[in-house]
Short mmCIF file of C-alpha atoms in Angstrom, two decimals:
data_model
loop_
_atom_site.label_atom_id
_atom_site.label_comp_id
_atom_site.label_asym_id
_atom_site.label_seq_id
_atom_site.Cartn_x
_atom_site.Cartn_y
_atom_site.Cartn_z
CA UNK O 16 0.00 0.00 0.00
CA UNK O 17 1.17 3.21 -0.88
CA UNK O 18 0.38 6.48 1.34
CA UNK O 19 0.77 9.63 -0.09
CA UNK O 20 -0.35 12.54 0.73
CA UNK O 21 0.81 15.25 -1.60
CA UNK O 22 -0.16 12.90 -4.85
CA UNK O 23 3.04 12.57 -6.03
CA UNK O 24 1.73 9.31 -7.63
CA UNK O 25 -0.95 11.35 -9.85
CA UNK O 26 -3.74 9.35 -8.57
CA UNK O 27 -7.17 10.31 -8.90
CA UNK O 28 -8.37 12.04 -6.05
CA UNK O 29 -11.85 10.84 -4.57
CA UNK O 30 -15.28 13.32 -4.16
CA UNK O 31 -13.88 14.73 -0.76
CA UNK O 32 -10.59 15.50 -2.54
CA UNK O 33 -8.81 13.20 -0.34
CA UNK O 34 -6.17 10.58 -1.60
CA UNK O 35 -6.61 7.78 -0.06
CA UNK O 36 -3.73 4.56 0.35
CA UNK O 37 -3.32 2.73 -3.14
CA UNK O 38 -2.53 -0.02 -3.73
CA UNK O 39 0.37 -1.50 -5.73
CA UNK O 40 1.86 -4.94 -6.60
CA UNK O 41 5.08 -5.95 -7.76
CA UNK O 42 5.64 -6.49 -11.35
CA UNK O 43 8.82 -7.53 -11.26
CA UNK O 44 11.24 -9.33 -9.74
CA UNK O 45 8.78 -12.56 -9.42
CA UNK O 46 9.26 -15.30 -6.97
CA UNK O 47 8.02 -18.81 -7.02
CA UNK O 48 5.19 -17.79 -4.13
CA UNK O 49 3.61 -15.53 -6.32
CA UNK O 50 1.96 -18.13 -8.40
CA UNK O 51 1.62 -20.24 -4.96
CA UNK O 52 4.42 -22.59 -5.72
CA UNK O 53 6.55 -21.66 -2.92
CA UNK O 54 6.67 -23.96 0.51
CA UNK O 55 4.03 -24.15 2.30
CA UNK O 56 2.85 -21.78 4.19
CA UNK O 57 4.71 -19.33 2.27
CA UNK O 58 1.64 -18.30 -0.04
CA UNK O 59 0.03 -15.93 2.03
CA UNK O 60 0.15 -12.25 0.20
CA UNK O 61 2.64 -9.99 1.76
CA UNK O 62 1.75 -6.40 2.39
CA UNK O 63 4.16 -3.92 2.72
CA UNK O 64 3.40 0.23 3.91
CA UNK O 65 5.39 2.92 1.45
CA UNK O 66 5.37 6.53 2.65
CA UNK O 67 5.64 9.45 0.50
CA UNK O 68 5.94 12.91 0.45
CA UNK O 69 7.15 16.10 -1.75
CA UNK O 70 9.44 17.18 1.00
CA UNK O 71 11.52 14.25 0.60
CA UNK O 72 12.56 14.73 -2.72
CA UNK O 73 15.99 14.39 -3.18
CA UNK O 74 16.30 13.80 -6.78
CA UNK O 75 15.60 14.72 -10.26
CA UNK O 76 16.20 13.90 -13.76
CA UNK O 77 15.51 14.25 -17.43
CA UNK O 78 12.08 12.07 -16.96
CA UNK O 79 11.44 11.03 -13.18
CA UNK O 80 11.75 12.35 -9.26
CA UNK O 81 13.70 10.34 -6.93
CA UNK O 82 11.90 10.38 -3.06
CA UNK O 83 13.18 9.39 0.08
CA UNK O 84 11.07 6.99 1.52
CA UNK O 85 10.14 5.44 4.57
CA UNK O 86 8.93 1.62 3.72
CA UNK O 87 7.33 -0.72 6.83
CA UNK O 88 8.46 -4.19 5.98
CA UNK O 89 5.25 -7.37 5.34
CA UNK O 90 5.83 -9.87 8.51
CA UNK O 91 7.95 -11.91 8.90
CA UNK O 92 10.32 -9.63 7.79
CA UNK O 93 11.63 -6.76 10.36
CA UNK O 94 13.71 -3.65 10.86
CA UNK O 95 16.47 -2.92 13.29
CA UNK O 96 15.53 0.51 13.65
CA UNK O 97 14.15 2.90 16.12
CA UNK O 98 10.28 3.00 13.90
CA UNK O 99 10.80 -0.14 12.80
CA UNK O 100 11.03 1.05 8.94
CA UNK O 101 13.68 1.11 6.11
CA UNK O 102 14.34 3.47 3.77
CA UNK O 103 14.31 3.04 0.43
CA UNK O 104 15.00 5.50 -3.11
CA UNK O 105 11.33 5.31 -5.29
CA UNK O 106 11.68 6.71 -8.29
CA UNK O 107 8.51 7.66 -10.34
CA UNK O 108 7.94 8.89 -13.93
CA UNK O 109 6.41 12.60 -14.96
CA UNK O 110 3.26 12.52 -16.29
CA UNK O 111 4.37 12.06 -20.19
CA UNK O 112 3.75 8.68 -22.00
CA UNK O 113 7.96 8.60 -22.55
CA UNK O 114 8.59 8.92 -19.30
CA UNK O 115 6.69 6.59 -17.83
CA UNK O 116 8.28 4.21 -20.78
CA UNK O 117 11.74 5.09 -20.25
CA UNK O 118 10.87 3.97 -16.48
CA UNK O 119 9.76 0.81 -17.36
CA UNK O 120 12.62 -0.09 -19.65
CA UNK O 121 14.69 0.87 -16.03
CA UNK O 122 13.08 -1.62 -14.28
CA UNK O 123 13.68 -4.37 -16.93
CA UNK O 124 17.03 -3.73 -16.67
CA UNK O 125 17.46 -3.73 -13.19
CA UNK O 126 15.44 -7.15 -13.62
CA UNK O 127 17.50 -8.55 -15.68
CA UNK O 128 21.14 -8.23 -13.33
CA UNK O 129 22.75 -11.01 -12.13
CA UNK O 130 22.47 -10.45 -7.63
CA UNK O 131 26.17 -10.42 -7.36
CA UNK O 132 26.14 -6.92 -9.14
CA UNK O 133 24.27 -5.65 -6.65
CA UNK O 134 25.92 -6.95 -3.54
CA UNK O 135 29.35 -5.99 -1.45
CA UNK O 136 32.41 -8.26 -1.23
CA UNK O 137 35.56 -8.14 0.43
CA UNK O 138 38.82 -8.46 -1.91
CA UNK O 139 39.88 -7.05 -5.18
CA UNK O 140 39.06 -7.34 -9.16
CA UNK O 141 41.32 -7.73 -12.10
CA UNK O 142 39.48 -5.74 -14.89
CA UNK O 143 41.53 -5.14 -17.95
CA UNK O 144 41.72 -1.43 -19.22
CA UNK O 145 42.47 -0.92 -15.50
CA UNK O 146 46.10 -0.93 -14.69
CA UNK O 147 45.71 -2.30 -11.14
CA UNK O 148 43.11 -4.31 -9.03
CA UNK O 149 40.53 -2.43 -8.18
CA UNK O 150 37.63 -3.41 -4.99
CA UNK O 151 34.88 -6.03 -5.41
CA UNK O 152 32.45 -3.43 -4.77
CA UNK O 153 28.49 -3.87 -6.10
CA UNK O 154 28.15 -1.93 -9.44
CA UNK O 155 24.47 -1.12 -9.37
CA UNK O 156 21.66 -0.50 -6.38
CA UNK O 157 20.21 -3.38 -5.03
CA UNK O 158 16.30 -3.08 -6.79
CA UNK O 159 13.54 -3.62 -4.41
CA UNK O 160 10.92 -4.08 -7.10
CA UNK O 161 9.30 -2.34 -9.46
CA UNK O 162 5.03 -2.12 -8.42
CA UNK O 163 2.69 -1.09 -10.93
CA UNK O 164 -1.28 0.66 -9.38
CA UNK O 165 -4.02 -1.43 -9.12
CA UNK O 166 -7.46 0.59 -9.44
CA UNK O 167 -10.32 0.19 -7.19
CA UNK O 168 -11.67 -2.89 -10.46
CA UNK O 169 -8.54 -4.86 -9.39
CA UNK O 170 -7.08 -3.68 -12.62
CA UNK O 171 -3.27 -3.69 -13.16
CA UNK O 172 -2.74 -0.25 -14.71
CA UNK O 173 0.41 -1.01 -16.94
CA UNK O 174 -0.06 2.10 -19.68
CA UNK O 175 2.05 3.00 -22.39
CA UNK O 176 2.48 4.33 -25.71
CA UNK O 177 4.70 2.48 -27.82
CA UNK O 178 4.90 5.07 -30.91
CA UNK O 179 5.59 8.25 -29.14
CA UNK O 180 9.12 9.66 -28.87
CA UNK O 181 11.25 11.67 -26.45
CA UNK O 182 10.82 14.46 -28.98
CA UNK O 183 6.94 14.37 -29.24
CA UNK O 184 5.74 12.73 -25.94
CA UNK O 185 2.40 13.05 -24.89
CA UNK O 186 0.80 14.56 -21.42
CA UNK O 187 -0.74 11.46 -19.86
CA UNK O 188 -2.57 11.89 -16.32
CA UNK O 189 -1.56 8.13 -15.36
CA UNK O 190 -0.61 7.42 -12.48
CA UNK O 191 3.12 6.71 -12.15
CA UNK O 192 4.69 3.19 -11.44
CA UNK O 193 6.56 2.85 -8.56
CA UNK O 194 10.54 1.84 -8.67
CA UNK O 195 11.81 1.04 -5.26
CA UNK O 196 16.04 0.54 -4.85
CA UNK O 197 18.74 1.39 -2.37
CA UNK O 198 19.90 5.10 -2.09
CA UNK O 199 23.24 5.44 -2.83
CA UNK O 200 24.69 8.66 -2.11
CA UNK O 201 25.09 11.57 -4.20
CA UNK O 202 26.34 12.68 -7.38
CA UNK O 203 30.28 11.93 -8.34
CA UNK O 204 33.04 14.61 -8.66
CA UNK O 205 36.17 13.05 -10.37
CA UNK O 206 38.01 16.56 -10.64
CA UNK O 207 38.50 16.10 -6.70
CA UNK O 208 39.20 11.99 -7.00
CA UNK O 209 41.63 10.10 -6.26
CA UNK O 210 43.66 7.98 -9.28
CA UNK O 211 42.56 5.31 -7.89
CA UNK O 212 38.79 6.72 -7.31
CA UNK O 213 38.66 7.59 -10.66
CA UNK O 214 39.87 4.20 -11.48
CA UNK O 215 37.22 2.34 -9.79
CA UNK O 216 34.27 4.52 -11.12
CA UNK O 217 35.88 3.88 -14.35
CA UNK O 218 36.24 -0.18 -13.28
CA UNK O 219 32.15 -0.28 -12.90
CA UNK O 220 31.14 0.69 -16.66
CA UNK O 221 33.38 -1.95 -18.11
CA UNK O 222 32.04 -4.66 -15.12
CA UNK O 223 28.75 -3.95 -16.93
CA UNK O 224 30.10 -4.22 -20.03
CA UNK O 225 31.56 -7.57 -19.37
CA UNK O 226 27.69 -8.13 -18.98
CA UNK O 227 27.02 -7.18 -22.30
CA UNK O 228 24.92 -4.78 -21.15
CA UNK O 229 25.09 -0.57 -21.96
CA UNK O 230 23.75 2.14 -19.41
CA UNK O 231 22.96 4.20 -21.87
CA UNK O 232 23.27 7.83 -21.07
CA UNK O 233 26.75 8.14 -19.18
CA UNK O 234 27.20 11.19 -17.06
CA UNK O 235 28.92 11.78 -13.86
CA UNK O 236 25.31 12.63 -12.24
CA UNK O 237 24.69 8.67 -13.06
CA UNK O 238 27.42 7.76 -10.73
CA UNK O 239 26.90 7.97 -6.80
CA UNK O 240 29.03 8.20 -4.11
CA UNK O 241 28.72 7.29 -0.47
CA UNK O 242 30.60 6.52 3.09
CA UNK O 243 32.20 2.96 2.57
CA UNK O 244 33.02 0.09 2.45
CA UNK O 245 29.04 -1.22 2.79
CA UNK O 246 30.89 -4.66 4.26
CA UNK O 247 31.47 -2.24 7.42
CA UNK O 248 29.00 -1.42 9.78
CA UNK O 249 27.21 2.44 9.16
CA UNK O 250 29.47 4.13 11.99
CA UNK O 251 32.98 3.06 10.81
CA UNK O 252 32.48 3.74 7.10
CA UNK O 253 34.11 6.99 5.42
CA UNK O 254 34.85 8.83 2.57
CA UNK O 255 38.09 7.72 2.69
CA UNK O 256 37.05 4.49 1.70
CA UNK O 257 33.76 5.73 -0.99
CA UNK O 258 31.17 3.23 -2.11
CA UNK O 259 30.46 3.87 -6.09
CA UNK O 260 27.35 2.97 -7.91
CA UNK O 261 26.20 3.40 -11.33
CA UNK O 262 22.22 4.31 -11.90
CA UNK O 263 20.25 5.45 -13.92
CA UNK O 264 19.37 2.50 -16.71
CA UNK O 265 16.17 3.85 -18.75
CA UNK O 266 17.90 4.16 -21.76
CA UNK O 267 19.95 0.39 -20.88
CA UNK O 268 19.90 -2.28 -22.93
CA UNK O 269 21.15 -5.75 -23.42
CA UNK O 270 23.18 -7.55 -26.51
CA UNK O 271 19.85 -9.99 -26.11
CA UNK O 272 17.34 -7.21 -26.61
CA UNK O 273 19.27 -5.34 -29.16
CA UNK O 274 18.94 -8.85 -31.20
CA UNK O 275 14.89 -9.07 -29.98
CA UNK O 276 14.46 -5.16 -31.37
CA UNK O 277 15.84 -6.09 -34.46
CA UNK O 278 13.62 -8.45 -35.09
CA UNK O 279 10.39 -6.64 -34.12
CA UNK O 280 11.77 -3.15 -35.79
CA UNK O 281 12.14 -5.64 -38.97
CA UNK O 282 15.69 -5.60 -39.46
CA UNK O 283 15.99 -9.43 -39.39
CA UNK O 284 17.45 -9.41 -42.96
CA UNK O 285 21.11 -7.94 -40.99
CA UNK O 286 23.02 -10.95 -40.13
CA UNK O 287 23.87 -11.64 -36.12
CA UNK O 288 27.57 -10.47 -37.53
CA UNK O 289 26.10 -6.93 -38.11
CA UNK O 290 24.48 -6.53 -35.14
CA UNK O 291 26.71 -7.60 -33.32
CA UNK O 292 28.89 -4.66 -34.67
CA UNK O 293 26.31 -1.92 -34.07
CA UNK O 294 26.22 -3.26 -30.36
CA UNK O 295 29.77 -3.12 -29.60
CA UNK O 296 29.60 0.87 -31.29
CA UNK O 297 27.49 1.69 -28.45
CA UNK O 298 29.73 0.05 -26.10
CA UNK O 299 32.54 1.64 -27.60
CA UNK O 300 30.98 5.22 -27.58
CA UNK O 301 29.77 4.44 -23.84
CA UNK O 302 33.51 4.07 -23.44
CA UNK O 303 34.61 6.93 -24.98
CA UNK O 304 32.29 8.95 -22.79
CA UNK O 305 33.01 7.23 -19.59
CA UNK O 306 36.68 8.30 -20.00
CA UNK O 307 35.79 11.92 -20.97
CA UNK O 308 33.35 12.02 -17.72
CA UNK O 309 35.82 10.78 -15.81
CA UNK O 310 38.83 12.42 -16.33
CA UNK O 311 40.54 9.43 -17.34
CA UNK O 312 42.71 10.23 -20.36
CA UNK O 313 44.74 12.26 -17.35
CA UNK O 314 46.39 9.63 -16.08
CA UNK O 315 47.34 6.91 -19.34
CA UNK O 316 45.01 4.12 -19.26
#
């Protein structure tokens, strides 16, 4: 259930004017208990409490807002905390049809990573371009879900318009999908990095290339920074020792899906040799930028 006050959702407010607590479900990940196949006992629906509000905006891009928010956990699970909540980044779209795309496509990326991109490790990584070993760090938020509304029918509202463009979007008054992941800090600055810093920001682009996989729009606002290492507990991380993510994926795609849009954009008559040629342009312009972004050219890779 979703409470929010301020409609940052763009819900339809009732006859009093009131918004009222909506109700969401999880589109994606999926688990085995969602079509009741899980153990027993473990089919009964889960129902978790999502708070927002306008003054906890924290972020804000070319086609979504980015809200702190407090989220009380379904039993069994629990919080070690003082209300017994966590806090999680939600992301939502603006009320344009491209938008609420370009959100979607975020979310099927985030799907589609392996866990052990989103989770800490102790140790180092030998990633060629990158002159020495660099942390085993996570290279993307953990995801928490993406939840689409449900109106008051039971209906799944899932909209979209597949033929606009970023140029010509369309005004929509849908209410926004929810995407719920770990908040990661703020905005990098490589002018005041490290070599090594620089290195490592540099290191996570070419992990998730590795992965055959493209972020899309590369900027320095797309990579965060926060007190680490995460394997440390909240009070003895630092600075000195930054976390690094990389965000921002609704423009991503995958050397799978650039093979599937072929096919449905009716470019099947380009052999797999081809294609295979325009994906590895992106990755090599992705490349170029990252460098350019991050300063990296200073220091001879």
């Amino acid at each position: 259930m979703v409470h929010d006050p301020d409609n940052t959702t763009n819900q339809r407010k009732d006859e009093s004017g009131a918004t009222k607590a909506v109700k969401y479900i999880r589109c994606h990940p999926t688990f085995k208990r969602d079509d009741g196949d899980g153990e027993a006992g473990d089919s009964e629906t889960r129902v978790a409490h999502l708070h927002l509000s306008q003054s906890n905006r924290f972020g804000e891009g070319h086609h979504s807002y980015v809200y702190r928010a407090p989220l009380t956990l379904p039993p069994p699970l629990s919080a070690h905390s003082p209300t017994g909540q966590v806090t999680v980044a939600a992301k939502l779209a603006y009320a344009r049809c491209t938008a609420h795309n370009l959100l979607r496509n975020e979310a099927r990326v985030y799907n589609s990573f392996p866990k052990n991109v989103q989770q800490e490790y102790c140790g180092y990584n030998i990633v060629p371009q990158c002159r020495f070993p660099v942390p085993a760090t996570a290279i993307v938020p953990k995801f928490f879900g993406y939840y689409l509304p449900v109106d008051e029918r039971g209906n799944v509202l899932d909209n979209h318009h597949d033929k606009c463009s970023e140029e010509e979007p369309c005004e929509v008054a849908w209410p926004s999908p929810i995407l719920l992941m770990e908040e990661c800090g703020e905005p990098v600055e490589p002018s005041k990095f490290t070599i090594d810093q620089r290195t490592e920001c540099f290191s996570l682009i070419l992990r998730l290339h590795y992965l055959e996989i493209v972020q899309g729009s590369f900027y320095v606002r797309n990579i965060m920074i926060q007190p680490g290492p995460l394997t440390a507990p909240p009070e003895k991380r630092s600075y000195d020792t930054p976390s690094f993510r990389i965000i921002d994926f609704g423009r991503g795609q995958s050397w799978d899906w650039h093979i599937e849009d072929a096919q449905k954009l009716g470019y099947w008559r380009r052999t797999r040799s081809e294609l295979r040629d325009d994906f590895l342009s992106c990755v090599g312009d992705e490349l170029h930028r990252a460098r350019r972004e991050l300063l990296i050219d200073d220091f001879g890779f």
